[in-house]
Amino acid sequence: MNFGLTAEQEMVVKTVRGFVERELYPLEPEVERTGQVPTDVGREIQRKVKALGFYAPNIPEKYGGGGLDNVTFALLERELGRTSWALHVWWGRPSNILCACSEEQKPRYLAPAVSGEKIDALAISEPDAGSDVRGMKCTARKVGGDWVINGTKHFISHADVADFTILFASTGDEQVGTQPKKRITCFLVDRGTPGFDVRPGYQSVSYRGYNNSILTFDDCRVPASQVLGEEGQGFEMANTWLRSTRLSVAATSVGKARRAFDLALNHAARRRQFGSPIGKFQGVSFQLADMITEIDAAEYLTLAAAWRLDQGLHADREIAQAKLYASEMEARVTDRAIQIFGGMGMMSELPLERMWRDARVDRIWDGTSEIQRHIIARDLLRPLGA
């Protein structure tokens, strides 16, 4: 593995970081104050990203996307992680799972998602089914040539601005080993479909403006042509899709931690107490040393996992390690940055208190830390027959 960046990767990092600092940082205070990103502001971000030629960078070129490899995309996500999800979601990274669209579905869903004409939201979590995906109670039953969907989803990110939902629902039972388990199927459901309702979700301390929604389905009827992939293959599709989202969480965690560290480092060099910069005191300097060591370790784990994907190698354990370590590192680094600033670190005049709050959810969504530890341990033990 070559640890140096190519000229293209250097350009991506410079371009994205410049855009984030110039275009998105100034928007952060108002988003925090109102808890909203006005649609016209979001669309303007989209327009500027398209002008840069960076919209849908994660989708293969053959579908009209940027076609970035996983390592380069992780670097892009790292830079976007310096700001809030409420803002960088408008950068536009459609769900990779849309690449599974049929030829009939591509012009209706994949193509407009890649061009920015439509925004997708992915709906898996339910009030009684979070980590236990197969425990979902949202069902779809076959009625003639249609599927009739009933149930509730919650914690669905940016569904309030999405044009369609990638929905996972139970379509019956199947025998897995000695246990019966639910068959999971994926559907494409347009906003405005009768029986499908999007309601405001819960107020979160993390990522204000990046709203979650509650989705309800009451005898919502969709034709069989709205099945994404094959009936009963939704669980496998979800696991494949979650690889890329977990890498994104790892990469954005690194980006946020680096921004917090940069603020703390500069403050430690400038702030004087007892006649010296506070960075001269071991109580501060050792914290800085630990912070940058953990940040670098998380970044190398993330890029190594992305590199394995690019090589076509098995990477489930490495991705879980990156997501686990980076998200937990992010919490420690943002907390230490506030400690270095002292009382000022808790004030809304600085972004640190927001970054500290935002970091909390990164250990939960896209697979909790406990789920990541389960994946890692399973990967270690299975070859030994345990």
Short mmCIF file of C-alpha atoms in Angstrom, two decimals, residues 59-60 109 111-112 156 206 251:
data_model
loop_
_atom_site.label_atom_id
_atom_site.label_comp_id
_atom_site.label_asym_id
_atom_site.label_seq_id
_atom_site.Cartn_x
_atom_site.Cartn_y
_atom_site.Cartn_z
CA ILE A 59 -21.25 6.51 -8.28
CA PRO A 60 -19.41 4.75 -11.16
CA TYR A 109 -34.20 6.75 -9.87
CA ALA A 111 -30.02 8.86 -13.23
CA PRO A 112 -31.91 11.71 -11.50
CA ILE A 156 -34.68 8.31 8.66
CA SER A 206 -26.37 16.03 17.16
CA ALA A 251 -13.73 9.29 7.35
#
